């Protein structure tokens, strides 16, 4: 048996050492050292050997096995090394291949317009403030003199978070936040996202407004008209005409909506201005005395004007974009086209 074992050992040693790759090496290991391998089969004969001789035989076999394992491990390391270095040699890194192209980021067209509007108001001394998107009933409605039964609170327009909080439906709550914490006089712009439950070619449930608030001791509607005319003529063109139409907002009195003459048809009437020759830009008015009361300012001392404008509407006119939804679909082919104004 010893001779038989020795010859299996020699055969196995020779066979393992001459394996040409890892797969062959592993197959050969199984053949000699596996459970059904030649050595294991031979070891089954141990049971026919007298009990007192078994330990020696056991030792003998274990030594053969561990020697073979060692040979196997050495060979395995050698072959892995060889295969790796061959692979490295073969797989040359081709530095001349062009890599994936990285796209340059750019500002969103809505951000470009907002930045431009802020630049235009800078020389008039306006600073910039922002407010939260989730607003309490107080800021979004109550302090703006919008009573509980007012239609603008309608569930169909307003996204309610709970009984007391909404996604702000306009940027006017920033008027209240500013009046509550800043000292007067003041001139601020408040740009940002607003939310209304509305969606079609000209409405998006999330859109943007820029709010303007100017407060001093002697402010009239003429100041409001002058400011908006100055701004709108710069934004569009010096020939642009501005029209104010009487309107109603609970937080301004008197209130107006303001339009620009249609830059596409020069007031002749086209599909963009719905044949009217004018395009509505936003709402405005003189700050309502109630708003000063709610924010604990002397309504007999302070006067002011406020205005809001829809940023998407301006972007649509300046960039000639036909559908508001294009701004928020994040199609790179669309977004790539916009450069700052
Ligand atoms: N907040 C009003 C709106 O969203 C616009 C507005 C702002 C009107 C400021 C008057 C003064 O329609």
Short mmCIF file of C-alpha atoms in Angstrom, two decimals, residues 16 19 32 37 39 126 132 175 191 224 231 241 244 282 298-299:
data_model
loop_
_atom_site.label_atom_id
_atom_site.label_comp_id
_atom_site.label_asym_id
_atom_site.label_seq_id
_atom_site.Cartn_x
_atom_site.Cartn_y
_atom_site.Cartn_z
CA UNK A 16 0.01 19.28 -10.56
CA UNK A 19 -0.60 22.05 -15.18
CA UNK A 32 -6.01 13.36 -6.68
CA UNK A 37 -9.76 11.10 -5.66
CA UNK A 39 -5.64 8.98 -2.52
CA UNK A 126 -33.74 96.73 -4.42
CA UNK A 132 -40.22 79.12 2.45
CA UNK A 175 -43.98 90.85 1.73
CA UNK A 191 -38.11 85.63 -6.49
CA UNK A 224 -45.42 102.20 -9.10
CA UNK A 231 -38.15 97.95 -15.68
CA UNK A 241 -45.97 100.23 -24.08
CA UNK A 244 -52.53 99.26 -16.26
CA UNK A 282 -48.72 90.47 -13.45
CA UNK A 298 -48.06 102.75 11.43
CA UNK A 299 -50.49 102.79 8.50
#
